[in-house]
Coordinates of C-alpha atoms and ligand atoms in Angstrom, one line a residue:
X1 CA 23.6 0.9 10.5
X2 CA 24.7 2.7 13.8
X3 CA 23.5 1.1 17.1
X4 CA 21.6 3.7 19.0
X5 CA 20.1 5.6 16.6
X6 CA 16.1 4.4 17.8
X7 CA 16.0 7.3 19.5
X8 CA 12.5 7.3 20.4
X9 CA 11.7 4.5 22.8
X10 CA 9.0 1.8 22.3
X11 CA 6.5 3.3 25.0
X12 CA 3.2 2.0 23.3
X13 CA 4.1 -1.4 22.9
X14 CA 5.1 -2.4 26.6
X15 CA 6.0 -5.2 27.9
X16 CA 5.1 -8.6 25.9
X17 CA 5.2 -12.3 26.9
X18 CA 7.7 -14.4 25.3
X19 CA 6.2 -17.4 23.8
X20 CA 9.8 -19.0 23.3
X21 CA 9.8 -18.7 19.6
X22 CA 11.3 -15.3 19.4
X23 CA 8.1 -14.0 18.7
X24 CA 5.1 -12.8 21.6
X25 CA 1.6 -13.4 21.8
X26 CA -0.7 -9.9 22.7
X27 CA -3.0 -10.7 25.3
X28 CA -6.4 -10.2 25.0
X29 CA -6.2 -7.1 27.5
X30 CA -3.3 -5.8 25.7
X31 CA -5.6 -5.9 22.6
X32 CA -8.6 -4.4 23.8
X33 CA -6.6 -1.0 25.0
X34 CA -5.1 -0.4 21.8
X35 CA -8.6 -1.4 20.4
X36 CA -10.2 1.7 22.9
X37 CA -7.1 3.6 22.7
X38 CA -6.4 3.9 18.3
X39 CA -9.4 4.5 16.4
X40 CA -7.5 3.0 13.3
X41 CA -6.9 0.0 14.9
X42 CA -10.4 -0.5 15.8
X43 CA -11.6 0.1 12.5
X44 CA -8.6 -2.5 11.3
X45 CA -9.7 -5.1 13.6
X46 CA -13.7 -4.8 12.5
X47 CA -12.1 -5.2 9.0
X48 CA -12.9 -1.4 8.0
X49 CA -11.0 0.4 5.4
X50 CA -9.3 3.0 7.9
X51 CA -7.1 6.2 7.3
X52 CA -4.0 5.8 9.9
X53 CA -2.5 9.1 10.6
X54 CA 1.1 8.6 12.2
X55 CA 1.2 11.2 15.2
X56 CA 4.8 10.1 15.8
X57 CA 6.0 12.0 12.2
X58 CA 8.8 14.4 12.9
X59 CA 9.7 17.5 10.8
X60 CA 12.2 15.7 8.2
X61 CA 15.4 17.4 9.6
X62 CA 14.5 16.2 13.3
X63 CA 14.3 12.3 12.2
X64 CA 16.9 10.0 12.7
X65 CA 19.0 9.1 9.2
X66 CA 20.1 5.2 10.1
X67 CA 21.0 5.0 6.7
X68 CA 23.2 7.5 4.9
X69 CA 23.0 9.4 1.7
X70 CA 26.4 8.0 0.7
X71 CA 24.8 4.4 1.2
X72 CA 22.2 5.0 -1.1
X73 CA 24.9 6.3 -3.6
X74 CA 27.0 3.2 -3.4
X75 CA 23.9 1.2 -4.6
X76 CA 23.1 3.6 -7.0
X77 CA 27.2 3.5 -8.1
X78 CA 26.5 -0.5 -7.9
X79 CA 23.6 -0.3 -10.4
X80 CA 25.0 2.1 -13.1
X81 CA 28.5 -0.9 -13.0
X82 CA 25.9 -3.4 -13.4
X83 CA 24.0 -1.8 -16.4
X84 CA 26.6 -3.5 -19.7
X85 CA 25.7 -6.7 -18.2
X86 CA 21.9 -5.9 -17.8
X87 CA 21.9 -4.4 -21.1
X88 CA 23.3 -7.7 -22.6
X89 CA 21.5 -10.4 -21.2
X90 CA 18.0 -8.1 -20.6
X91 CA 18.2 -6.4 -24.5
X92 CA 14.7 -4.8 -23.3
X93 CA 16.1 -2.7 -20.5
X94 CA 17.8 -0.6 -23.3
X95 CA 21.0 0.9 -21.3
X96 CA 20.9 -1.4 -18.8
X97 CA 19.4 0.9 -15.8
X98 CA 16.0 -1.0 -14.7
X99 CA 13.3 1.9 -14.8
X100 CA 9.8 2.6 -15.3
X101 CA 7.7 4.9 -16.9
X102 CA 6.2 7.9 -14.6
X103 CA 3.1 9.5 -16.4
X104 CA -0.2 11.1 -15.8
X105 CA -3.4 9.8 -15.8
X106 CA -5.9 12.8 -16.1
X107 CA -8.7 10.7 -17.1
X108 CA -8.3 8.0 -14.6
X109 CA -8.8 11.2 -12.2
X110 CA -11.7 11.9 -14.2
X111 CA -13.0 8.7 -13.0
X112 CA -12.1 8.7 -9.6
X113 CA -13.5 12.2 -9.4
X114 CA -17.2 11.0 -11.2
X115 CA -17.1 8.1 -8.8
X116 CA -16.4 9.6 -5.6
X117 CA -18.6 12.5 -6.7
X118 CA -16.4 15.0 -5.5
X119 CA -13.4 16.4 -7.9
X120 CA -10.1 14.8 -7.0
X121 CA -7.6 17.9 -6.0
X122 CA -4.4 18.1 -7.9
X123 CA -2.7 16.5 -11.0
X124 CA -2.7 12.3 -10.6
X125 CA 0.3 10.6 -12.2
X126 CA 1.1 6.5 -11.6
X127 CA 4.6 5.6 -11.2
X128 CA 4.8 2.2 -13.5
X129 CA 6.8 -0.3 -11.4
X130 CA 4.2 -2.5 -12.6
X131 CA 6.2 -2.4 -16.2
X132 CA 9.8 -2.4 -14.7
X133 CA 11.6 -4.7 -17.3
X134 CA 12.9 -8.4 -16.1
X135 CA 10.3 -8.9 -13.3
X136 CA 7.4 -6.6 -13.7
X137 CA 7.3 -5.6 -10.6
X138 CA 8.7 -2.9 -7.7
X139 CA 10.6 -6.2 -6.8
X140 CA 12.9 -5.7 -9.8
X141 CA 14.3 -3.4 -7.4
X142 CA 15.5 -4.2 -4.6
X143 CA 15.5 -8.1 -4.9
X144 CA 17.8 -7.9 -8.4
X145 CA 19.8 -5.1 -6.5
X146 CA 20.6 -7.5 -3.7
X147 CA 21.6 -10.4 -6.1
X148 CA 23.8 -8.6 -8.3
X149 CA 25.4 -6.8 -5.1
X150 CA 26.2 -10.6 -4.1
X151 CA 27.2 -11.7 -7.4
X152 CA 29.8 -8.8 -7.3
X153 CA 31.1 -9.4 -4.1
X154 CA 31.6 -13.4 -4.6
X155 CA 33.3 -12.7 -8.3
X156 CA 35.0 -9.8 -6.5
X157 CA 36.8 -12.6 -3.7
X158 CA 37.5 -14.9 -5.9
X159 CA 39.5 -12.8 -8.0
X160 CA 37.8 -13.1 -11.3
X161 CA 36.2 -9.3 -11.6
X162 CA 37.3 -6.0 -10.4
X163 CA 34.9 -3.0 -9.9
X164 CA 36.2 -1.0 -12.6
X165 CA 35.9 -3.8 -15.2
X166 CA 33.2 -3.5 -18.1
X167 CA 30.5 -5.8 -16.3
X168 CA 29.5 -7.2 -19.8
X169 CA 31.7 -10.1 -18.9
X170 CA 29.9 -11.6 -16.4
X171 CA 27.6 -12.9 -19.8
X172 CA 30.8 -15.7 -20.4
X173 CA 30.2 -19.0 -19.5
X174 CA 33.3 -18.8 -16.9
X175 CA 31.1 -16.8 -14.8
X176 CA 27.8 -19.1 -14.9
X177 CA 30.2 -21.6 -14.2
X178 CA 31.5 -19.7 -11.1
X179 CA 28.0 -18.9 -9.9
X180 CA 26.8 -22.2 -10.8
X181 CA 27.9 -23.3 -7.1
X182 CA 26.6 -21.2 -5.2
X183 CA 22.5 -21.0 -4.0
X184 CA 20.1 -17.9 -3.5
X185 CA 16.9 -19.1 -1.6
X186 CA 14.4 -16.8 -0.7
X187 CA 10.5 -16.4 0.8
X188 CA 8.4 -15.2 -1.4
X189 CA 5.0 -14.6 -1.9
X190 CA 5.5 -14.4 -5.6
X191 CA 6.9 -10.7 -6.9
X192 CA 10.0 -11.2 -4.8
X193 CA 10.3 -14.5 -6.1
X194 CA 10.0 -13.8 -10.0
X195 CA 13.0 -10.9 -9.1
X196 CA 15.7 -13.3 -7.1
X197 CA 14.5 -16.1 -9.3
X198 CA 14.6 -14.6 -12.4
X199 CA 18.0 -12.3 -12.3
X200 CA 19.6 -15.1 -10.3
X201 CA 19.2 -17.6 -12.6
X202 CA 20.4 -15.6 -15.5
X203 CA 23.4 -14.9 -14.0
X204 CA 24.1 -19.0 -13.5
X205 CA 23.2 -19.4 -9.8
X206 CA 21.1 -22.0 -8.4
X207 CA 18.0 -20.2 -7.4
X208 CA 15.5 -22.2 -4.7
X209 CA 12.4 -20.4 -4.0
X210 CA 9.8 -20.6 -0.6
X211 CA 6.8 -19.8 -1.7
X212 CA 4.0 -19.0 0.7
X213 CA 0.5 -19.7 0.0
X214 CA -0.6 -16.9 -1.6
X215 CA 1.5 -17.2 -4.6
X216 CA 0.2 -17.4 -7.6
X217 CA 0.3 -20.6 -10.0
X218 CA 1.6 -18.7 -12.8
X219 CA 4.6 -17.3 -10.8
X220 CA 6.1 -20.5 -9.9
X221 CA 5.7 -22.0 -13.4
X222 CA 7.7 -19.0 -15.2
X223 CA 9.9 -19.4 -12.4
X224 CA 10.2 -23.5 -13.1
X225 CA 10.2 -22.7 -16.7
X226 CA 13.3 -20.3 -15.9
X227 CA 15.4 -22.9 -14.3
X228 CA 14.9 -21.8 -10.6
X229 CA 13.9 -24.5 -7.9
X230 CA 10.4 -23.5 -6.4
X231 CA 9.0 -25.1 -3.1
X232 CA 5.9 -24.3 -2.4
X233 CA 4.1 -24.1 1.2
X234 CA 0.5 -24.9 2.5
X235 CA 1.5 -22.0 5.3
X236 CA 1.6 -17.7 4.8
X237 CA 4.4 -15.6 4.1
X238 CA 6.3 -15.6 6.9
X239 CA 6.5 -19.4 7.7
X240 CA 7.7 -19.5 3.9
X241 CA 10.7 -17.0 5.0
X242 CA 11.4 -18.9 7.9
X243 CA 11.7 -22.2 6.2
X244 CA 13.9 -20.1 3.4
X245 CA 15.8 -19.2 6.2
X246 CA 16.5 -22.5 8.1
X247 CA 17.5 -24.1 4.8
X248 CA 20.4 -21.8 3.6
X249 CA 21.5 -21.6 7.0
X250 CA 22.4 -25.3 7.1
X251 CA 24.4 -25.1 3.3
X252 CA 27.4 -22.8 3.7
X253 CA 26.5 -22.2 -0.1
X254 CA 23.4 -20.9 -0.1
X255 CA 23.2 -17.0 0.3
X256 CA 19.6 -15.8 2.0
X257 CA 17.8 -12.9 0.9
X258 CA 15.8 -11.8 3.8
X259 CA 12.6 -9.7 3.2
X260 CA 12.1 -9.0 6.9
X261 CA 15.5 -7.4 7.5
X262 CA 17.9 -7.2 4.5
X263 CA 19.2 -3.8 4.3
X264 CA 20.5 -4.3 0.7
X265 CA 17.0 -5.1 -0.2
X266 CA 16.0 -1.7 1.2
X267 CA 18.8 0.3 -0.3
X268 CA 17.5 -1.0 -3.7
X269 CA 14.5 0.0 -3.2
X270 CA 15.5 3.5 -2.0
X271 CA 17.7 4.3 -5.3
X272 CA 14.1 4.7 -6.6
X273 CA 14.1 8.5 -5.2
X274 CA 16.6 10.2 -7.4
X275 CA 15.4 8.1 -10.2
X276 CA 11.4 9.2 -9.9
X277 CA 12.9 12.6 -9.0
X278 CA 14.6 13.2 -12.5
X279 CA 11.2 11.9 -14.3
X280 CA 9.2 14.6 -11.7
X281 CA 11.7 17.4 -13.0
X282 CA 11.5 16.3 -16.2
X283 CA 7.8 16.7 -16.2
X284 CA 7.9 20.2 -15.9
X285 CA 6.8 19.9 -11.8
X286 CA 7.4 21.8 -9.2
X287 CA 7.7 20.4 -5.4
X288 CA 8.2 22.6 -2.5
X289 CA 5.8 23.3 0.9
X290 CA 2.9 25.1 -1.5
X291 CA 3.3 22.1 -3.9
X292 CA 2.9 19.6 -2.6
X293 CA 4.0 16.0 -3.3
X294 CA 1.9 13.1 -2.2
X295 CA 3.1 9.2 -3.0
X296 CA 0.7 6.1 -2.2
X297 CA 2.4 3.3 -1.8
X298 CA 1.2 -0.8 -1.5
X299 CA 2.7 -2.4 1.7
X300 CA 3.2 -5.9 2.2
X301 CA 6.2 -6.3 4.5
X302 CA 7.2 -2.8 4.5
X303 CA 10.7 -3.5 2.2
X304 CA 9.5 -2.0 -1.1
X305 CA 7.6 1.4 0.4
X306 CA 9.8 1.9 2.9
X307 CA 12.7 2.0 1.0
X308 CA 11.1 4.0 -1.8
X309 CA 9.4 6.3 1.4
X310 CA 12.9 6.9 2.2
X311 CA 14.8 7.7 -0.7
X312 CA 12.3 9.8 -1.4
X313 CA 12.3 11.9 2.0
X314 CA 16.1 12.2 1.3
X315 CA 15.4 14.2 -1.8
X316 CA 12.1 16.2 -0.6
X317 CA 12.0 16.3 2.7
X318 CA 9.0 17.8 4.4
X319 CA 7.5 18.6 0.9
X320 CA 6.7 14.6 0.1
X321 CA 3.6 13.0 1.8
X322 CA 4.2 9.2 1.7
X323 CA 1.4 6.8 2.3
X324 CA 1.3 3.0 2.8
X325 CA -1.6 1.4 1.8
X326 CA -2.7 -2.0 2.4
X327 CA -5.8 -4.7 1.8
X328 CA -8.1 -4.6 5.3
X329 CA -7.3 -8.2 5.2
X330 CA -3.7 -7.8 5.9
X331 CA -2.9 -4.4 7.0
X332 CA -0.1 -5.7 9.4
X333 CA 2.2 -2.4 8.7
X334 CA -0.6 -0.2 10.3
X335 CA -1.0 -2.1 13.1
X336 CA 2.6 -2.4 13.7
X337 CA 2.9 1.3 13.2
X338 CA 0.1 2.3 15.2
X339 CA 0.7 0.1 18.4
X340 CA 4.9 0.4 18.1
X341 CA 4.6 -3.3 18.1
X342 CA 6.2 -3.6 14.8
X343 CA 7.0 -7.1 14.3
X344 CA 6.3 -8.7 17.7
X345 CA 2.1 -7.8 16.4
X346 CA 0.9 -9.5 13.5
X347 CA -3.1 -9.7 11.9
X348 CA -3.6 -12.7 13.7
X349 CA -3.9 -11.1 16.8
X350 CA -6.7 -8.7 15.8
X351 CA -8.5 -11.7 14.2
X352 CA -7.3 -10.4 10.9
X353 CA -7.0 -13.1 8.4
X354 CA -3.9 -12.5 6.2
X355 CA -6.1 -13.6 3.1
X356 CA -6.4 -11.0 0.6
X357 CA -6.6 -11.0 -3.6
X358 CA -4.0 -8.6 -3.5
X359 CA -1.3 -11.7 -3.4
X360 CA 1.5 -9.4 -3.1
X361 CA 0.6 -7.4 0.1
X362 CA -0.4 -10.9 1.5
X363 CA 2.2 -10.4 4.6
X364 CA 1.0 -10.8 8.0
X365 CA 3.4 -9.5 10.2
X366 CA 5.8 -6.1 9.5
X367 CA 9.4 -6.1 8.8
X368 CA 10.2 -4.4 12.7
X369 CA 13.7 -3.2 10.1
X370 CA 11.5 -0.8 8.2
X371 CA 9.1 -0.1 11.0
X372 CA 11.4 1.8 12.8
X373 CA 13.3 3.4 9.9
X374 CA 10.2 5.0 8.6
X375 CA 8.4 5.7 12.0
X376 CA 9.7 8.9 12.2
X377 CA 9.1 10.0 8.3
X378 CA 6.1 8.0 7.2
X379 CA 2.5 10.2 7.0
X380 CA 0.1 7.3 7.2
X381 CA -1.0 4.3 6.3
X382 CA -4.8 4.0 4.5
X383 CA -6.9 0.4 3.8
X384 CA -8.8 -0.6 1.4
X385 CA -10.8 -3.5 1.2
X386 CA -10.7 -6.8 -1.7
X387 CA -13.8 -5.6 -3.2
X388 CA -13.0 -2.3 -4.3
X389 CA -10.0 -3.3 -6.0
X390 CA -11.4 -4.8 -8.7
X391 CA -13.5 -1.5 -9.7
X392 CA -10.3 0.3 -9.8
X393 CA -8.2 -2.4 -11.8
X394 CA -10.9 -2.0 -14.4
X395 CA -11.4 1.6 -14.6
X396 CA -7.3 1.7 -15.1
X397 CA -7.3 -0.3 -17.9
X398 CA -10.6 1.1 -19.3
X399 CA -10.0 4.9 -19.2
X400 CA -6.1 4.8 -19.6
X401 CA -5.3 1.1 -21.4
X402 CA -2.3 0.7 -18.3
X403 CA -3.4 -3.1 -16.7
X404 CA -1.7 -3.5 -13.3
X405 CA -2.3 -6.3 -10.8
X406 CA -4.6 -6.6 -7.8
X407 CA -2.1 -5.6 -5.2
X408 CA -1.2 -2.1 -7.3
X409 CA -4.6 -1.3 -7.2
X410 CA -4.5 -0.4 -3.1
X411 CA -2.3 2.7 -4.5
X412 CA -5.4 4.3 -4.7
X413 CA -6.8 3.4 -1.3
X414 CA -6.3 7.4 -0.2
X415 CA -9.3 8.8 -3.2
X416 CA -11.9 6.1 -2.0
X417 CA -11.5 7.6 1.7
X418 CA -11.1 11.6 0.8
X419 CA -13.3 12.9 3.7
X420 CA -10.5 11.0 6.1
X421 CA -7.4 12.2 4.4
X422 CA -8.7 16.2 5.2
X423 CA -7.7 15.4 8.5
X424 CA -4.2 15.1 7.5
X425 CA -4.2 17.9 5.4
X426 CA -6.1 20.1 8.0
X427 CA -3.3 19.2 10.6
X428 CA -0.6 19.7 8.1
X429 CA -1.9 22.8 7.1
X430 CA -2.3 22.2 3.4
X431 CA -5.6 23.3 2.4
X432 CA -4.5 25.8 0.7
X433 CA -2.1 24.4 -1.8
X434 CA -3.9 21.1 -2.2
X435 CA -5.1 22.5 -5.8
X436 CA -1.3 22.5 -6.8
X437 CA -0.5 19.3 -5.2
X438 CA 1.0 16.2 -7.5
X439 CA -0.3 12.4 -6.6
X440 CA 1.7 9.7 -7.2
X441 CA 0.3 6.3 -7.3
X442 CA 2.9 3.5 -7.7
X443 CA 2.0 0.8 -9.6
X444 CA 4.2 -1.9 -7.9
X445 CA 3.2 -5.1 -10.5
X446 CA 1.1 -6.3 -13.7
X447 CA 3.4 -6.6 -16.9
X448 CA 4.0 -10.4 -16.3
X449 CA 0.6 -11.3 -15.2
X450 CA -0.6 -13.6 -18.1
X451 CA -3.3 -13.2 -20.9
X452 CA -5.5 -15.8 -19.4
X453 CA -5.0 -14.0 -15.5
X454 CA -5.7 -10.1 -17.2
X455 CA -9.1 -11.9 -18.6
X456 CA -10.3 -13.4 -14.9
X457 CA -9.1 -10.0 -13.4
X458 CA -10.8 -7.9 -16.3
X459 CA -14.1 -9.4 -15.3
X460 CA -14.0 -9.7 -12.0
X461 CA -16.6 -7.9 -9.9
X462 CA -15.2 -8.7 -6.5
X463 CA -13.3 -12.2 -5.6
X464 CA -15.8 -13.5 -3.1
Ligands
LIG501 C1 5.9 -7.0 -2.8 C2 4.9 -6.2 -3.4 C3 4.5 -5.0 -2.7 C4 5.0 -4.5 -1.4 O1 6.4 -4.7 -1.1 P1 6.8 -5.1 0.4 O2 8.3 -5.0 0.4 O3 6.3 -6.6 0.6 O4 6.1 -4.2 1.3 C5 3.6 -4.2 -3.4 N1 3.1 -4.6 -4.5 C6 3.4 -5.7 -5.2 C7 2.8 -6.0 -6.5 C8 4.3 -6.5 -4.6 O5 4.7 -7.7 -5.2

């Protein structure tokens, strides 16, 4: 990435202490004025559900491009080499290319509509990540992106593959051999976890996982059962990633895959535009200024929606709307976002408790890497709160049969908050078109949760 290209200057944030730890503590002063000063943030620290509008959007050809079209090309070149070998060892990807289904959902908008008492606007599709093959989740993106791009390179060195071989190869046993010494270690709440874990294994390298928390019993076991080392953590997220970190560091080995500022990570992610953009065509739909494309996406660390935020403004422009969403109980992207604190804020300093059912979005301080890529491109971020997940979970799987997990469910954070989002489309001027617009919800996980976890999530009211 260029240096220099933050063009707009961190004004909001000001001046921070340094607690010696490479990170800063907000002062209580510091807190209360952003608490007076952003309604959003108030609402976020009283644990409302809150509609963030990002003033500091910039007409699409305006904002800074840090990372180029031709980057996102060589990963997508990367992916399509990789394919043979996907398609070999992962029979249920079919040609090899990872990718979901995109399809509507008219009478889960039905339901939304009957609920909300108030007719949802537009056609409603969801964007299946949750059933992307090998990892069931938007992880299989940019986590199996980022170890196949280091697979290539180390088999690339050492002379055993060239890039205009028939990857199919890499399934001999010379090559699990070869990968066999070398580590991948990563923090994980659980998705990102299950990708690394999961794709790295196959391939023959020895996988170590840091998981937080959060993570889910049922991830590390099919990670276990896999053959990829899990350590888990009494701690969040981001001690998990920092223990990740410390350990690879110290075995010239080990490779890291860092979820608060790998830009391979993001790149895989961002392939997603072109992709979703096909299946939009393909669906017969129109997008242009008086049809108008809005995309929801769940934010943990930023990694997945910002990359997919990105890839997608490359292809649309100032006709997509993207939206973060988070849990109220760890919306640390809006408040990293809204203050231009980015990573040196994190829930803790609202009194925010970074416990939330929707495991995957269980991240309690922003990757400052995405932060101020999509600053400049990003609409807003909405909340939602643990108990109305549940709801939506069910009404998913009742009215369309599609089961997706907890953390999906914020996707539809913007339809339980409609009278907020007119703002937006007042100050974009949209009213008019909003009848033609398209909704995309992305489902970022679900296919892997198991029977006995669908049950407990099926009848769940509310986790209390
Ligand atoms: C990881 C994850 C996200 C968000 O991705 P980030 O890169 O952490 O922002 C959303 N949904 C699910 C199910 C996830 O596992």
């Amino acid at each position: 990435m260029p240096d220099g290209w933050m063009c707009a200057r961190n004004d909001r944030c000001g001046r921070r202490k340094e607690t010696g730890h490479g990170s800063v503590k907000m002062t209580e002063e510091q807190k209360e004025q952003f608490i007076r000063e952003i309604p959003a943030v108030a609402d976020a620290a009283a644990l409302r559900e809150t509609v963030w509008i990002n003033d500091r959007k910039l007409p699409f050809r305006e904002a800074p491009a840090p990372i180029t079209d031709a980057q996102i090309q060589d990963a997508e070149d990367r992916l399509e080499r990789f394919a043979p070998y996907i398609a070999a060892a992962f029979p249920e990807t079919g040609d090899g290319l990872i990718e979901s289904p995109f399809q509507e959902i008219p009478r889960m908008r039905e339901w939304i509509s009957r609920h909300e008492g108030t007719a949802l606007q537009g056609r409603l599709f969801l964007k299946r990540d949750s059933d992307l093959a090998v990892s069931g989740s938007v992880k299989a993106r940019g986590g199996i992106y980022e170890v196949l791009k280091h697979a290539e390179s180390l088999a690339v060195e050492a002379g055993l593959l060239r890039t205009t071989d028939d990857y199919s190869v890499l399934m001999e046993p010379r090559f699990r051999e070869f990968f066999s010494q070398y580590k991948i270690q990563v923090g994980s709440t659980g998705n990102l976890g299950l990708s690394i874990g999961l794709m790295g294994s196959k391939l023959g390298f020895h996988v170590i996982v840091h998981m937080s928390a959060d993570a889910r019993q049922w991830k590390k076991d099919l990670l276990r059962e896999r053959g990829a080392e899990v350590i888990e953590y009494a701690s969040d997220y981001t001690n998990a990633v920092k223990e990740g970190r410390t350990r690879s560091e110290q075995d010239p080995t080990s490779y890291f895959v860092d979820d608060e500022k790998s830009e391979d990570l993001f790149l895989g992610y961002a392939t997603a535009g072109k992709r979703i953009a096909g299946q939009i065509a393909d669906a017969g739909l129109v997008v242009d200024r008086k049809h108008p494309l809005f995309v929801y996406i769940p934010c943990g660390i930023g990694g997945a929606p910002g990359g997919i935020t990105y890839g997608l403004k490359r292809i649309y422009g100032d006709d997509v709307h993207c939206f973060f969403t988070e849990p109220t109980e760890a919306c640390c992207m809006l408040l990293g976002l809204a203050t231009g604190c980015h990573n040196q804020v994190c829930v803790q300093d609202f009194g925010i408790s970074g416990r939330t059912a929707a495991d995957g979005l269980a991240v309690t301080r922003p990757s400052a890497l995405v932060g101020r890529i999509i600053q400049p491109l990003l609409s807003g971020d909405i909340t939602i709160q643990d108990k109305d997940l549940f709801p939506l979970l069910r009404a998913l799987y009742q009215t369309e049969g599609i089961f997706i997990e907890p953390s999906s469910c914020a996707g539809f954070a913007a339809f339980l908050m409609q009278d907020r989002m007119k703002e937006y489309i007042r100050r974009e001027h949209l009213e008019a078109w909003m009848p033609d617009a398209v909704h995309v919800v992305w489902a970022t996980g679900g296919s892997l949760v198991p029977e006995e976890t669908r049950k407990e999530y099926l009848g769940a009211m509310s986790l209390a």
